[in-house]
Amino acid sequence: MLKVGTAAPVFQANSTKGIVDLQAYMGKENIVLIFYPGDDTPICTKQLCAVQDHYAKIERVNTVVFGVNPGGMDKKRSFAEKFRYEFPLIMDEDESIRKAYDVGKVLGLFFQQRIVYIIGKNGTILYAKKGNPPVSELLQVIENQA
């Protein structure tokens, strides 16, 4: 896991909402990157639905959200449509994003870890936490940057 204060690696990748170029958000918005193990699995669904439930608040504090995992685009699109996620789910097919963000693997190296990063407008990591932190905690970190 990358440490707070580290410069966030930039990338371009395909997502459920088209190509995402992280560099385009640097200097303009805070970025929440949610590395989650699988599309349409119980804990991942709970985590991403909690973010969706608070998405209007997240947008109001000048922040974008991206979910990231190596799963295929068809499954991602179906998952995003099923739960009406307003934020893109990024396909990390070659796992280069996972590796750049030092996200390990679990369960016999089959699934990536669940890690949430918040990247500040200045392009450095403000927050890094394993697991499924509450959205209120993410909002508190972002609001403290204002």
mmCIF file of C-alpha atoms in Angstrom:
data_model
loop_
_atom_site.group_PDB
_atom_site.id
_atom_site.type_symbol
_atom_site.label_atom_id
_atom_site.label_comp_id
_atom_site.label_asym_id
_atom_site.label_seq_id
_atom_site.Cartn_x
_atom_site.Cartn_y
_atom_site.Cartn_z
ATOM 1 C CA MET A 1 0.000 0.000 0.000
ATOM 2 C CA LEU A 2 1.329 3.445 -0.876
ATOM 3 C CA LYS A 3 1.928 5.826 2.007
ATOM 4 C CA VAL A 4 0.162 9.124 2.664
ATOM 5 C CA GLY A 5 2.204 11.927 1.103
ATOM 6 C CA THR A 6 3.312 9.824 -1.871
ATOM 7 C CA ALA A 7 2.738 11.223 -5.356
ATOM 8 C CA ALA A 8 -0.185 9.338 -6.895
ATOM 9 C CA PRO A 9 0.686 7.356 -10.025
ATOM 10 C CA VAL A 10 -1.268 8.563 -13.065
ATOM 11 C CA PHE A 11 -2.822 6.226 -15.607
ATOM 12 C CA GLN A 12 -5.235 5.982 -18.504
ATOM 13 C CA ALA A 13 -7.705 3.106 -18.577
ATOM 14 C CA ASN A 14 -11.004 1.997 -20.011
ATOM 15 C CA SER A 15 -14.040 2.269 -17.750
ATOM 16 C CA THR A 16 -17.800 1.899 -17.760
ATOM 17 C CA LYS A 17 -17.944 5.614 -18.698
ATOM 18 C CA GLY A 18 -15.193 5.639 -21.354
ATOM 19 C CA ILE A 19 -11.462 6.298 -21.054
ATOM 20 C CA VAL A 20 -10.336 7.686 -17.700
ATOM 21 C CA ASP A 21 -7.172 9.805 -17.704
ATOM 22 C CA LEU A 22 -6.278 10.422 -14.066
ATOM 23 C CA GLN A 23 -3.957 13.284 -15.032
ATOM 24 C CA ALA A 24 -6.996 15.253 -16.251
ATOM 25 C CA TYR A 25 -8.331 15.429 -12.664
ATOM 26 C CA MET A 26 -5.061 16.398 -10.988
ATOM 27 C CA GLY A 27 -5.053 19.982 -9.775
ATOM 28 C CA LYS A 28 -8.824 20.239 -10.209
ATOM 29 C CA GLU A 29 -10.564 17.672 -8.016
ATOM 30 C CA ASN A 30 -9.922 15.240 -5.192
ATOM 31 C CA ILE A 31 -9.958 11.623 -6.343
ATOM 32 C CA VAL A 32 -11.217 8.578 -4.457
ATOM 33 C CA LEU A 33 -9.806 5.323 -5.850
ATOM 34 C CA ILE A 34 -11.535 2.220 -4.558
ATOM 35 C CA PHE A 35 -9.653 -0.995 -5.305
ATOM 36 C CA TYR A 36 -12.192 -3.775 -4.794
ATOM 37 C CA PRO A 37 -11.845 -7.532 -5.398
ATOM 38 C CA GLY A 38 -14.858 -8.424 -7.549
ATOM 39 C CA ASP A 39 -17.807 -7.073 -9.495
ATOM 40 C CA ASP A 40 -21.255 -7.914 -8.102
ATOM 41 C CA THR A 41 -20.001 -9.708 -4.992
ATOM 42 C CA PRO A 42 -21.655 -9.066 -1.600
ATOM 43 C CA ILE A 43 -19.061 -6.908 0.200
ATOM 44 C CA CYS A 44 -18.018 -5.052 -2.963
ATOM 45 C CA THR A 45 -21.660 -4.305 -3.726
ATOM 46 C CA LYS A 46 -22.208 -3.021 -0.179
ATOM 47 C CA GLN A 47 -19.083 -0.830 -0.392
ATOM 48 C CA LEU A 48 -19.853 0.700 -3.784
ATOM 49 C CA CYS A 49 -23.566 1.150 -3.010
ATOM 50 C CA ALA A 50 -22.619 3.082 0.144
ATOM 51 C CA VAL A 51 -20.510 5.399 -2.019
ATOM 52 C CA GLN A 52 -23.372 5.748 -4.524
ATOM 53 C CA ASP A 53 -25.791 6.587 -1.686
ATOM 54 C CA HIS A 54 -23.539 9.543 -0.730
ATOM 55 C CA TYR A 55 -22.377 10.442 -4.227
ATOM 56 C CA ALA A 56 -24.126 13.833 -4.318
ATOM 57 C CA LYS A 57 -22.263 14.842 -1.115
ATOM 58 C CA ILE A 58 -18.992 13.579 -2.581
ATOM 59 C CA GLU A 59 -19.496 15.632 -5.749
ATOM 60 C CA ARG A 60 -20.338 18.732 -3.685
ATOM 61 C CA VAL A 61 -16.873 18.580 -2.105
ATOM 62 C CA ASN A 62 -15.262 18.630 -5.565
ATOM 63 C CA THR A 63 -14.369 14.947 -5.637
ATOM 64 C CA VAL A 64 -14.567 12.157 -8.226
ATOM 65 C CA VAL A 65 -14.741 8.436 -7.490
ATOM 66 C CA PHE A 66 -13.364 5.497 -9.456
ATOM 67 C CA GLY A 67 -13.739 1.802 -8.684
ATOM 68 C CA VAL A 68 -10.837 -0.341 -9.914
ATOM 69 C CA ASN A 69 -10.361 -4.069 -10.429
ATOM 70 C CA PRO A 70 -9.105 -6.421 -13.162
ATOM 71 C CA GLY A 71 -12.530 -7.854 -14.052
ATOM 72 C CA GLY A 72 -13.896 -7.774 -17.594
ATOM 73 C CA MET A 73 -15.870 -4.846 -19.013
ATOM 74 C CA ASP A 74 -19.093 -6.791 -19.647
ATOM 75 C CA LYS A 75 -19.376 -7.757 -15.985
ATOM 76 C CA LYS A 76 -18.458 -4.196 -14.910
ATOM 77 C CA ARG A 77 -21.136 -2.652 -17.133
ATOM 78 C CA SER A 78 -23.767 -5.081 -15.883
ATOM 79 C CA PHE A 79 -22.744 -4.390 -12.248
ATOM 80 C CA ALA A 80 -22.746 -0.601 -12.774
ATOM 81 C CA GLU A 81 -26.150 -0.651 -14.495
ATOM 82 C CA LYS A 82 -27.712 -2.977 -11.916
ATOM 83 C CA PHE A 83 -26.885 -0.580 -9.060
ATOM 84 C CA ARG A 84 -26.942 2.656 -11.125
ATOM 85 C CA TYR A 85 -23.419 3.730 -10.169
ATOM 86 C CA GLU A 86 -22.827 7.304 -11.287
ATOM 87 C CA PHE A 87 -19.053 6.873 -11.025
ATOM 88 C CA PRO A 88 -16.913 4.850 -13.457
ATOM 89 C CA LEU A 89 -15.676 1.345 -12.787
ATOM 90 C CA ILE A 90 -12.191 1.005 -14.273
ATOM 91 C CA MET A 91 -10.944 -2.164 -15.942
ATOM 92 C CA ASP A 92 -7.362 -2.888 -14.851
ATOM 93 C CA GLU A 93 -6.952 -5.809 -17.235
ATOM 94 C CA ASP A 94 -3.153 -6.033 -17.069
ATOM 95 C CA GLU A 95 -3.183 -5.125 -13.350
ATOM 96 C CA SER A 96 -0.762 -2.248 -13.963
ATOM 97 C CA ILE A 97 -2.875 0.157 -11.888
ATOM 98 C CA ARG A 98 -3.043 -2.312 -8.991
ATOM 99 C CA LYS A 99 0.738 -2.733 -9.122
ATOM 100 C CA ALA A 100 1.395 1.038 -9.395
ATOM 101 C CA TYR A 101 -0.693 1.579 -6.255
ATOM 102 C CA ASP A 102 0.953 -1.348 -4.442
ATOM 103 C CA VAL A 103 -2.352 -3.179 -3.968
ATOM 104 C CA GLY A 104 -1.566 -6.765 -3.024
ATOM 105 C CA LYS A 105 -3.484 -9.948 -3.646
ATOM 106 C CA VAL A 106 -5.349 -12.205 -1.246
ATOM 107 C CA LEU A 107 -6.960 -15.666 -1.261
ATOM 108 C CA GLY A 108 -4.238 -17.586 -3.025
ATOM 109 C CA LEU A 109 -3.247 -14.543 -5.102
ATOM 110 C CA PHE A 110 -6.587 -14.689 -6.882
ATOM 111 C CA PHE A 111 -8.287 -11.462 -5.751
ATOM 112 C CA GLN A 112 -6.788 -8.026 -5.243
ATOM 113 C CA GLN A 113 -6.956 -6.448 -1.801
ATOM 114 C CA ARG A 114 -9.655 -3.967 -0.855
ATOM 115 C CA ILE A 115 -7.911 -0.587 -0.451
ATOM 116 C CA VAL A 116 -9.270 2.961 -0.621
ATOM 117 C CA TYR A 117 -7.063 5.915 -1.540
ATOM 118 C CA ILE A 118 -7.922 9.591 -1.525
ATOM 119 C CA ILE A 119 -5.733 11.709 -3.775
ATOM 120 C CA GLY A 120 -5.707 15.431 -3.099
ATOM 121 C CA LYS A 121 -5.919 18.112 -5.748
ATOM 122 C CA ASN A 122 -2.134 18.453 -5.508
ATOM 123 C CA GLY A 123 -1.706 14.859 -6.726
ATOM 124 C CA THR A 124 -0.502 13.332 -3.470
ATOM 125 C CA ILE A 125 -2.137 10.602 -1.453
ATOM 126 C CA LEU A 126 -4.062 12.076 1.501
ATOM 127 C CA TYR A 127 -5.552 8.823 2.761
ATOM 128 C CA ALA A 128 -4.844 5.116 2.348
ATOM 129 C CA LYS A 129 -6.751 2.400 4.150
ATOM 130 C CA LYS A 130 -7.346 -1.307 3.696
ATOM 131 C CA GLY A 131 -10.859 -2.653 4.012
ATOM 132 C CA ASN A 132 -14.187 -0.906 3.687
ATOM 133 C CA PRO A 133 -14.012 2.418 5.539
ATOM 134 C CA PRO A 134 -17.313 4.250 6.038
ATOM 135 C CA VAL A 135 -18.116 6.953 3.504
ATOM 136 C CA SER A 136 -18.411 9.435 6.393
ATOM 137 C CA GLU A 137 -14.698 8.882 7.091
ATOM 138 C CA LEU A 138 -13.812 9.570 3.445
ATOM 139 C CA LEU A 139 -15.927 12.725 3.433
ATOM 140 C CA GLN A 140 -14.276 13.934 6.633
ATOM 141 C CA VAL A 141 -10.805 13.601 5.066
ATOM 142 C CA ILE A 142 -11.930 15.422 1.917
ATOM 143 C CA GLU A 143 -13.745 18.184 3.799
ATOM 144 C CA ASN A 144 -10.650 18.797 5.947
ATOM 145 C CA GLN A 145 -8.749 19.668 2.748
ATOM 146 C CA ALA A 146 -11.077 22.563 1.895
#
